[in-house]
């Protein structure tokens, strides 16, 4: 019996309903359903021709070589990418199956040095973004919850995989893998041959375990689309004229990376004529959004670590100081943007007027510093305060703290 699964795949790819296709090709929905599920031995040649024309199926589509790859991609690394690119060069269509298991994935995170756990959506996004220009690579999700842990549970796992294949219309000819120990099971349970790619890790000497244990030390193996997840962020806080911007610039230069400058200063010039007296409550959410864009851009292009000049806590402190109340949007940004290291500079350096600063008296500077601390503590944000008024000592202490952060050491 011929297989017409390629018709099912064409319908799914075009996101058409069975009824729409059946009506267009002058057949019943029931007939079409039986056809694509291989229940009709001798289908009408006229109906097949109609389907091919409507769905724009080429004759070669019926005999495509289909490959499949399974993996946790926790995280995706260049070894995975090498495997996938080698595979797609040998087949017409490749299905990359992302395997997830809630308990297993949580355990992997707890055993890792990662600062936060990647979600399933993170992992899908990494794959989709990395291969978005290769339209013959398809990403699917397989939930493995409830299946006995590897290497047990092969039979239960295979049943779930077979169901996924049926649901998605996947009919693979071969499996691509770097794991020799799995070859026999793929043959026994799926009757599929396995093509092994770099099983001894000679081309890419990396594993997901290595990256989870020391992501920044294995930076060269982390793909472009994955790196922002692992970037460590350092926020430098302080009152007016505390040397934040200069220090951020120095640190970004010495660590050869990016920084996010304080958007509020740009906003005052671009929207308020360069005078903070025109600032009002309605401006603070716009300032926060602009600063978030600066932060996101800096993280995306960072080299292991990125430095943030002023955070949303500081913006909230200014809002409370000038407007007499906190802004709910700023609070939402405080909740959503958490930094790996927060450094609070003592507000005890020489006061330098630059036309935008207004809190220059000793009392004003002390009061604003206490306001910053109160908001940090209210939001359970850990911070390290550097009280030395000496710029050199501040700079060296920051370098020490950042190196500890990068090397996963205690502060």
Short mmCIF file of C-alpha atoms in Angstrom, two decimals:
data_model
loop_
_atom_site.label_atom_id
_atom_site.label_comp_id
_atom_site.label_asym_id
_atom_site.label_seq_id
_atom_site.Cartn_x
_atom_site.Cartn_y
_atom_site.Cartn_z
CA UNK A 1 0.00 0.00 0.00
CA UNK A 2 1.25 3.49 -0.83
CA UNK A 3 1.74 6.01 1.96
CA UNK A 4 0.05 9.38 1.53
CA UNK A 5 1.45 10.91 4.69
CA UNK A 6 3.12 13.54 2.53
CA UNK A 7 -0.37 14.85 1.73
CA UNK A 8 -1.12 15.13 5.45
CA UNK A 9 2.13 17.02 6.01
CA UNK A 10 1.37 19.40 3.15
CA UNK A 11 -2.05 20.17 4.67
CA UNK A 12 -0.51 20.82 8.10
CA UNK A 13 2.27 22.96 6.67
CA UNK A 14 -0.24 25.18 4.91
CA UNK A 15 -2.42 25.22 8.07
CA UNK A 16 -5.54 24.21 6.16
CA UNK A 17 -8.52 22.33 7.54
CA UNK A 18 -9.49 18.95 6.07
CA UNK A 19 -12.87 20.37 5.12
CA UNK A 20 -11.29 23.24 3.18
CA UNK A 21 -9.04 20.88 1.21
CA UNK A 22 -11.84 18.36 0.63
CA UNK A 23 -14.17 21.04 -0.71
CA UNK A 24 -11.49 22.48 -2.99
CA UNK A 25 -10.67 19.04 -4.42
CA UNK A 26 -14.29 17.87 -4.74
CA UNK A 27 -14.23 14.99 -2.27
CA UNK A 28 -15.71 14.33 1.11
CA UNK A 29 -13.85 15.09 4.31
CA UNK A 30 -14.16 11.42 5.30
CA UNK A 31 -12.55 10.23 2.08
CA UNK A 32 -9.66 12.67 2.52
CA UNK A 33 -9.18 11.60 6.14
CA UNK A 34 -9.00 7.93 5.17
CA UNK A 35 -6.61 8.70 2.33
CA UNK A 36 -4.04 10.61 4.40
CA UNK A 37 -4.17 7.93 7.09
CA UNK A 38 -3.35 5.22 4.50
CA UNK A 39 -6.72 3.44 4.74
CA UNK A 40 -7.55 3.53 1.02
CA UNK A 41 -5.74 0.92 -1.08
CA UNK A 42 -6.46 2.27 -4.55
CA UNK A 43 -7.33 5.97 -4.43
CA UNK A 44 -8.69 7.79 -7.44
CA UNK A 45 -5.90 9.10 -9.66
CA UNK A 46 -8.06 12.12 -10.45
CA UNK A 47 -8.50 12.94 -6.79
CA UNK A 48 -4.77 12.57 -6.14
CA UNK A 49 -3.99 14.87 -9.06
CA UNK A 50 -6.43 17.42 -7.71
CA UNK A 51 -4.79 17.24 -4.27
CA UNK A 52 -1.31 17.64 -5.73
CA UNK A 53 -2.35 20.69 -7.71
CA UNK A 54 -4.23 22.38 -4.88
CA UNK A 55 -1.51 21.72 -2.29
CA UNK A 56 1.30 22.40 -4.80
CA UNK A 57 2.94 19.04 -4.12
CA UNK A 58 5.82 18.15 -6.39
CA UNK A 59 6.40 14.55 -7.45
CA UNK A 60 9.68 14.54 -5.57
CA UNK A 61 7.89 15.31 -2.29
CA UNK A 62 6.57 11.74 -2.13
CA UNK A 63 10.03 10.21 -1.91
CA UNK A 64 11.80 12.62 0.40
CA UNK A 65 14.37 11.37 2.86
CA UNK A 66 13.30 12.32 6.37
CA UNK A 67 15.67 12.49 9.33
CA UNK A 68 14.97 12.94 13.03
CA UNK A 69 17.08 14.11 15.98
CA UNK A 70 16.15 13.87 19.67
CA UNK A 71 17.65 16.03 22.39
CA UNK A 72 17.10 18.00 25.57
CA UNK A 73 19.02 21.01 24.25
CA UNK A 74 19.55 22.06 27.85
CA UNK A 75 21.04 24.28 26.61
CA UNK A 76 21.50 24.27 22.84
CA UNK A 77 25.24 24.36 22.07
CA UNK A 78 27.50 24.29 19.03
CA UNK A 79 27.85 20.50 19.25
CA UNK A 80 24.10 20.22 18.71
CA UNK A 81 24.29 22.68 15.85
CA UNK A 82 27.07 20.66 14.18
CA UNK A 83 24.95 17.50 14.48
CA UNK A 84 21.88 19.23 13.02
CA UNK A 85 23.79 20.83 10.14
CA UNK A 86 25.47 17.53 9.24
CA UNK A 87 22.10 15.79 9.30
CA UNK A 88 20.26 18.34 7.16
CA UNK A 89 22.98 18.04 4.52
CA UNK A 90 22.05 14.35 4.13
CA UNK A 91 18.24 14.50 4.16
CA UNK A 92 15.45 16.50 2.54
CA UNK A 93 13.59 17.24 5.77
CA UNK A 94 14.83 17.11 9.33
CA UNK A 95 12.71 17.00 12.49
CA UNK A 96 14.44 18.17 15.65
CA UNK A 97 12.53 16.82 18.66
CA UNK A 98 12.99 18.82 21.86
CA UNK A 99 12.47 16.46 24.81
CA UNK A 100 11.31 17.90 28.13
CA UNK A 101 10.66 16.39 31.54
CA UNK A 102 9.66 18.70 34.40
CA UNK A 103 11.37 16.79 37.23
CA UNK A 104 14.48 15.87 35.27
CA UNK A 105 14.94 19.40 33.97
CA UNK A 106 14.57 20.85 37.46
CA UNK A 107 17.17 18.40 38.78
CA UNK A 108 19.59 19.37 36.01
CA UNK A 109 19.15 23.01 36.95
CA UNK A 110 19.74 22.41 40.66
CA UNK A 111 22.96 20.56 39.84
CA UNK A 112 24.16 23.36 37.57
CA UNK A 113 25.88 26.72 37.92
CA UNK A 114 23.18 28.48 35.91
CA UNK A 115 21.72 31.58 37.56
CA UNK A 116 18.20 30.74 36.36
CA UNK A 117 16.42 27.79 34.84
CA UNK A 118 15.71 27.79 31.11
CA UNK A 119 12.04 27.24 30.36
CA UNK A 120 10.70 25.03 27.59
CA UNK A 121 9.86 28.23 25.73
CA UNK A 122 13.48 29.39 26.04
CA UNK A 123 14.72 26.14 24.53
CA UNK A 124 12.19 26.17 21.70
CA UNK A 125 13.08 29.79 20.94
CA UNK A 126 16.80 28.98 20.76
CA UNK A 127 16.15 26.28 18.17
CA UNK A 128 13.65 28.31 16.17
CA UNK A 129 15.87 31.38 16.08
CA UNK A 130 19.04 29.46 15.23
CA UNK A 131 17.47 27.61 12.29
CA UNK A 132 14.85 30.15 11.19
CA UNK A 133 16.37 30.50 7.70
CA UNK A 134 16.48 26.75 7.07
CA UNK A 135 12.86 25.98 6.23
CA UNK A 136 13.42 22.23 5.95
CA UNK A 137 14.36 21.98 9.63
CA UNK A 138 11.26 21.54 11.80
CA UNK A 139 11.12 21.86 15.59
CA UNK A 140 8.70 19.70 17.60
CA UNK A 141 8.20 19.20 21.34
CA UNK A 142 8.02 15.84 23.12
CA UNK A 143 6.88 15.88 26.76
CA UNK A 144 8.50 12.99 28.65
CA UNK A 145 6.88 13.54 32.06
CA UNK A 146 6.03 10.27 33.79
CA UNK A 147 8.44 8.12 31.77
CA UNK A 148 11.13 6.26 33.78
CA UNK A 149 14.50 7.99 33.67
CA UNK A 150 17.03 7.12 30.99
CA UNK A 151 18.34 4.48 30.33
CA UNK A 152 15.13 2.88 31.61
CA UNK A 153 11.75 3.54 30.08
CA UNK A 154 12.72 3.00 26.46
CA UNK A 155 9.43 1.22 25.62
CA UNK A 156 7.23 3.89 27.24
CA UNK A 157 9.29 6.58 25.54
CA UNK A 158 9.00 4.91 22.14
CA UNK A 159 5.20 4.73 22.45
CA UNK A 160 5.05 8.45 23.11
CA UNK A 161 7.39 9.15 20.19
CA UNK A 162 5.27 7.02 17.85
CA UNK A 163 2.19 8.97 18.87
CA UNK A 164 4.00 12.24 18.13
CA UNK A 165 5.01 10.89 14.72
CA UNK A 166 1.38 10.03 13.95
CA UNK A 167 0.02 13.36 15.22
CA UNK A 168 2.56 15.39 13.24
CA UNK A 169 2.65 13.21 10.14
CA UNK A 170 6.36 12.41 10.56
CA UNK A 171 7.69 9.33 8.74
CA UNK A 172 11.45 9.29 9.31
CA UNK A 173 13.91 7.14 7.39
CA UNK A 174 16.75 7.49 9.90
CA UNK A 175 17.85 8.90 13.24
CA UNK A 176 20.87 11.17 13.68
CA UNK A 177 22.71 11.01 16.98
CA UNK A 178 26.08 11.28 18.72
CA UNK A 179 25.26 8.50 21.20
CA UNK A 180 26.43 4.99 20.11
CA UNK A 181 24.68 3.35 23.05
CA UNK A 182 21.25 4.26 21.63
CA UNK A 183 21.69 2.72 18.17
CA UNK A 184 20.30 -0.73 19.02
CA UNK A 185 17.17 0.67 20.69
CA UNK A 186 16.31 2.90 17.73
CA UNK A 187 16.54 -0.18 15.53
CA UNK A 188 14.55 -2.46 17.82
CA UNK A 189 11.77 -0.01 18.70
CA UNK A 190 11.44 2.04 15.50
CA UNK A 191 13.17 -0.11 12.88
CA UNK A 192 15.30 2.94 12.07
CA UNK A 193 18.99 3.02 11.26
CA UNK A 194 21.10 5.52 13.16
CA UNK A 195 23.70 7.78 11.58
CA UNK A 196 26.33 8.66 14.18
CA UNK A 197 27.88 12.12 13.94
CA UNK A 198 31.07 12.90 15.89
CA UNK A 199 30.39 10.32 18.65
CA UNK A 200 33.84 10.88 20.20
CA UNK A 201 33.33 14.67 20.29
CA UNK A 202 36.47 15.28 18.24
CA UNK A 203 35.06 18.18 16.23
CA UNK A 204 33.11 19.78 19.08
CA UNK A 205 34.59 18.91 22.46
CA UNK A 206 31.61 20.03 24.49
CA UNK A 207 28.52 18.69 26.22
CA UNK A 208 25.43 20.19 27.79
CA UNK A 209 26.74 19.13 31.21
CA UNK A 210 29.94 21.13 30.73
CA UNK A 211 28.01 24.26 29.82
CA UNK A 212 25.56 23.88 32.70
CA UNK A 213 28.45 23.52 35.14
CA UNK A 214 30.50 26.45 33.78
CA UNK A 215 28.65 28.47 31.13
CA UNK A 216 31.00 31.45 31.02
CA UNK A 217 34.09 29.24 30.88
CA UNK A 218 32.58 27.49 27.84
CA UNK A 219 31.42 30.69 26.20
CA UNK A 220 32.84 29.76 22.76
CA UNK A 221 30.45 26.79 22.57
CA UNK A 222 27.30 28.79 23.37
CA UNK A 223 25.45 29.89 20.19
CA UNK A 224 24.64 33.53 19.49
CA UNK A 225 20.92 33.07 20.15
CA UNK A 226 21.60 31.37 23.50
CA UNK A 227 24.28 33.69 24.91
CA UNK A 228 21.90 36.42 26.21
CA UNK A 229 20.40 33.85 28.58
CA UNK A 230 23.78 33.29 30.23
CA UNK A 231 25.02 36.88 30.29
CA UNK A 232 25.64 38.06 33.85
CA UNK A 233 24.24 41.52 34.54
CA UNK A 234 25.79 44.07 36.89
CA UNK A 235 23.74 47.12 37.87
CA UNK A 236 25.54 50.15 39.28
CA UNK A 237 23.32 52.31 41.49
CA UNK A 238 23.81 55.55 43.34
CA UNK A 239 22.60 59.08 43.77
CA UNK A 240 23.42 62.07 41.60
CA UNK A 241 27.14 62.69 40.99
CA UNK A 242 28.14 59.38 42.57
CA UNK A 243 30.25 58.42 39.54
CA UNK A 244 27.95 55.70 38.16
CA UNK A 245 28.24 56.52 34.46
CA UNK A 246 32.02 56.92 34.46
CA UNK A 247 32.47 53.70 36.42
CA UNK A 248 30.14 51.75 34.10
CA UNK A 249 32.10 52.99 31.09
CA UNK A 250 35.41 51.93 32.67
CA UNK A 251 34.13 48.48 33.58
CA UNK A 252 32.62 47.85 30.14
CA UNK A 253 35.93 48.81 28.55
CA UNK A 254 38.12 46.64 30.76
CA UNK A 255 35.84 43.60 30.43
CA UNK A 256 35.50 44.22 26.68
CA UNK A 257 31.73 44.16 26.75
CA UNK A 258 28.57 46.23 26.54
CA UNK A 259 26.83 48.66 28.85
CA UNK A 260 23.36 50.17 29.09
CA UNK A 261 23.52 53.89 29.70
CA UNK A 262 20.96 55.75 31.75
CA UNK A 263 18.04 56.43 29.41
CA UNK A 264 16.51 59.07 31.70
CA UNK A 265 19.24 61.59 30.86
CA UNK A 266 18.64 61.14 27.13
CA UNK A 267 14.91 61.49 27.70
CA UNK A 268 15.33 64.82 29.47
CA UNK A 269 17.24 66.20 26.49
CA UNK A 270 15.03 64.68 23.76
CA UNK A 271 11.59 65.27 25.33
CA UNK A 272 11.97 67.92 28.05
CA UNK A 273 14.26 70.48 26.49
CA UNK A 274 17.16 69.48 28.72
CA UNK A 275 15.50 70.61 31.95
CA UNK A 276 14.23 68.21 34.61
CA UNK A 277 11.74 70.81 35.83
CA UNK A 278 9.50 69.71 32.94
CA UNK A 279 9.47 66.10 34.19
CA UNK A 280 6.11 64.78 35.39
CA UNK A 281 4.54 61.55 36.63
CA UNK A 282 3.42 60.47 33.14
CA UNK A 283 7.03 60.45 31.92
CA UNK A 284 8.32 57.72 34.20
CA UNK A 285 6.83 54.75 32.35
CA UNK A 286 8.30 56.05 29.08
CA UNK A 287 11.71 56.41 30.72
CA UNK A 288 11.46 52.86 32.04
CA UNK A 289 10.56 51.44 28.62
CA UNK A 290 13.46 53.25 26.98
CA UNK A 291 15.87 52.02 29.63
CA UNK A 292 14.59 48.46 29.21
CA UNK A 293 15.38 48.64 25.50
CA UNK A 294 18.91 49.81 26.31
CA UNK A 295 19.32 46.91 28.74
CA UNK A 296 17.99 44.30 26.33
CA UNK A 297 20.29 45.52 23.56
CA UNK A 298 23.32 45.49 25.86
CA UNK A 299 22.59 41.94 27.03
CA UNK A 300 22.05 40.66 23.50
CA UNK A 301 25.50 41.83 22.38
CA UNK A 302 27.43 41.28 25.61
CA UNK A 303 30.63 39.35 26.14
CA UNK A 304 29.76 37.23 29.22
CA UNK A 305 28.81 40.24 31.39
CA UNK A 306 26.97 43.52 30.83
CA UNK A 307 26.97 46.67 32.95
CA UNK A 308 23.80 48.63 33.63
CA UNK A 309 23.99 52.34 34.50
CA UNK A 310 21.10 52.86 36.92
CA UNK A 311 18.21 50.43 37.35
CA UNK A 312 14.46 50.74 37.85
CA UNK A 313 14.87 51.02 41.62
CA UNK A 314 16.77 54.27 41.07
CA UNK A 315 14.10 55.55 38.68
CA UNK A 316 11.44 54.66 41.26
CA UNK A 317 13.40 56.57 43.91
CA UNK A 318 13.46 59.68 41.72
CA UNK A 319 9.74 59.29 41.04
CA UNK A 320 8.98 59.08 44.75
CA UNK A 321 11.28 62.00 45.50
CA UNK A 322 9.86 64.35 42.89
CA UNK A 323 6.25 63.12 42.56
CA UNK A 324 5.64 62.02 46.14
CA UNK A 325 4.54 58.52 45.17
CA UNK A 326 5.79 55.37 43.50
CA UNK A 327 4.84 54.41 39.94
CA UNK A 328 3.14 50.99 39.41
CA UNK A 329 4.79 50.52 36.02
CA UNK A 330 8.22 51.03 37.56
CA UNK A 331 7.31 48.46 40.20
CA UNK A 332 6.44 45.98 37.45
CA UNK A 333 9.83 46.62 35.83
CA UNK A 334 11.58 46.11 39.17
CA UNK A 335 9.80 42.75 39.47
CA UNK A 336 10.72 41.64 35.93
CA UNK A 337 14.30 42.88 35.68
CA UNK A 338 16.52 41.25 38.28
CA UNK A 339 20.29 41.62 38.01
CA UNK A 340 22.97 39.15 39.03
CA UNK A 341 24.98 41.74 40.93
CA UNK A 342 23.76 45.08 42.28
CA UNK A 343 26.40 47.53 43.46
CA UNK A 344 25.31 50.59 45.41
CA UNK A 345 27.86 53.40 45.40
CA UNK A 346 28.14 55.61 48.44
CA UNK A 347 26.82 59.10 47.76
CA UNK A 348 29.96 60.73 49.15
CA UNK A 349 32.06 61.70 46.13
CA UNK A 350 32.60 65.35 45.15
CA UNK A 351 29.46 67.05 43.84
CA UNK A 352 29.70 68.03 40.17
CA UNK A 353 26.89 70.15 38.73
CA UNK A 354 26.08 69.30 35.11
CA UNK A 355 22.84 71.21 34.58
CA UNK A 356 20.60 68.21 35.29
CA UNK A 357 21.35 67.53 38.94
CA UNK A 358 19.45 69.11 41.79
CA UNK A 359 20.05 66.98 44.91
CA UNK A 360 23.45 68.40 45.81
CA UNK A 361 23.29 69.28 49.48
CA UNK A 362 24.72 66.89 52.03
CA UNK A 363 21.28 66.22 53.52
CA UNK A 364 19.65 65.70 50.11
CA UNK A 365 22.32 63.21 49.10
CA UNK A 366 22.03 61.32 52.38
CA UNK A 367 18.22 61.23 52.21
CA UNK A 368 18.24 59.96 48.61
CA UNK A 369 20.73 57.23 49.52
CA UNK A 370 18.42 56.06 52.30
CA UNK A 371 15.49 56.11 49.89
CA UNK A 372 17.41 53.86 47.48
CA UNK A 373 18.25 51.44 50.27
CA UNK A 374 14.64 51.33 51.50
CA UNK A 375 13.33 50.44 48.01
CA UNK A 376 16.03 47.80 47.52
CA UNK A 377 15.19 46.18 50.84
CA UNK A 378 11.45 46.43 50.23
CA UNK A 379 11.92 44.44 47.02
CA UNK A 380 14.29 41.91 48.61
CA UNK A 381 17.10 42.90 46.27
CA UNK A 382 20.54 41.92 47.52
CA UNK A 383 23.19 44.55 47.00
CA UNK A 384 26.78 45.31 47.88
CA UNK A 385 27.56 48.82 49.02
CA UNK A 386 30.89 50.46 48.27
CA UNK A 387 31.39 53.38 50.62
CA UNK A 388 34.91 54.45 49.76
CA UNK A 389 34.89 57.97 48.21
CA UNK A 390 38.11 57.11 46.35
CA UNK A 391 37.43 56.46 42.65
CA UNK A 392 40.37 54.08 42.27
CA UNK A 393 39.27 51.98 45.24
CA UNK A 394 35.73 51.82 43.88
CA UNK A 395 36.97 50.72 40.47
CA UNK A 396 39.22 47.97 41.86
CA UNK A 397 36.51 46.72 44.24
CA UNK A 398 34.05 46.47 41.33
CA UNK A 399 36.56 44.48 39.26
CA UNK A 400 37.00 42.11 42.19
CA UNK A 401 33.24 41.63 42.56
CA UNK A 402 32.67 41.09 38.83
CA UNK A 403 35.47 38.52 38.62
CA UNK A 404 33.88 36.66 41.52
CA UNK A 405 30.55 36.74 39.71
CA UNK A 406 32.03 35.41 36.47
CA UNK A 407 33.90 32.64 38.31
CA UNK A 408 30.88 31.66 40.47
CA UNK A 409 32.65 32.60 43.70
CA UNK A 410 31.10 33.99 46.85
CA UNK A 411 31.26 37.76 47.29
#
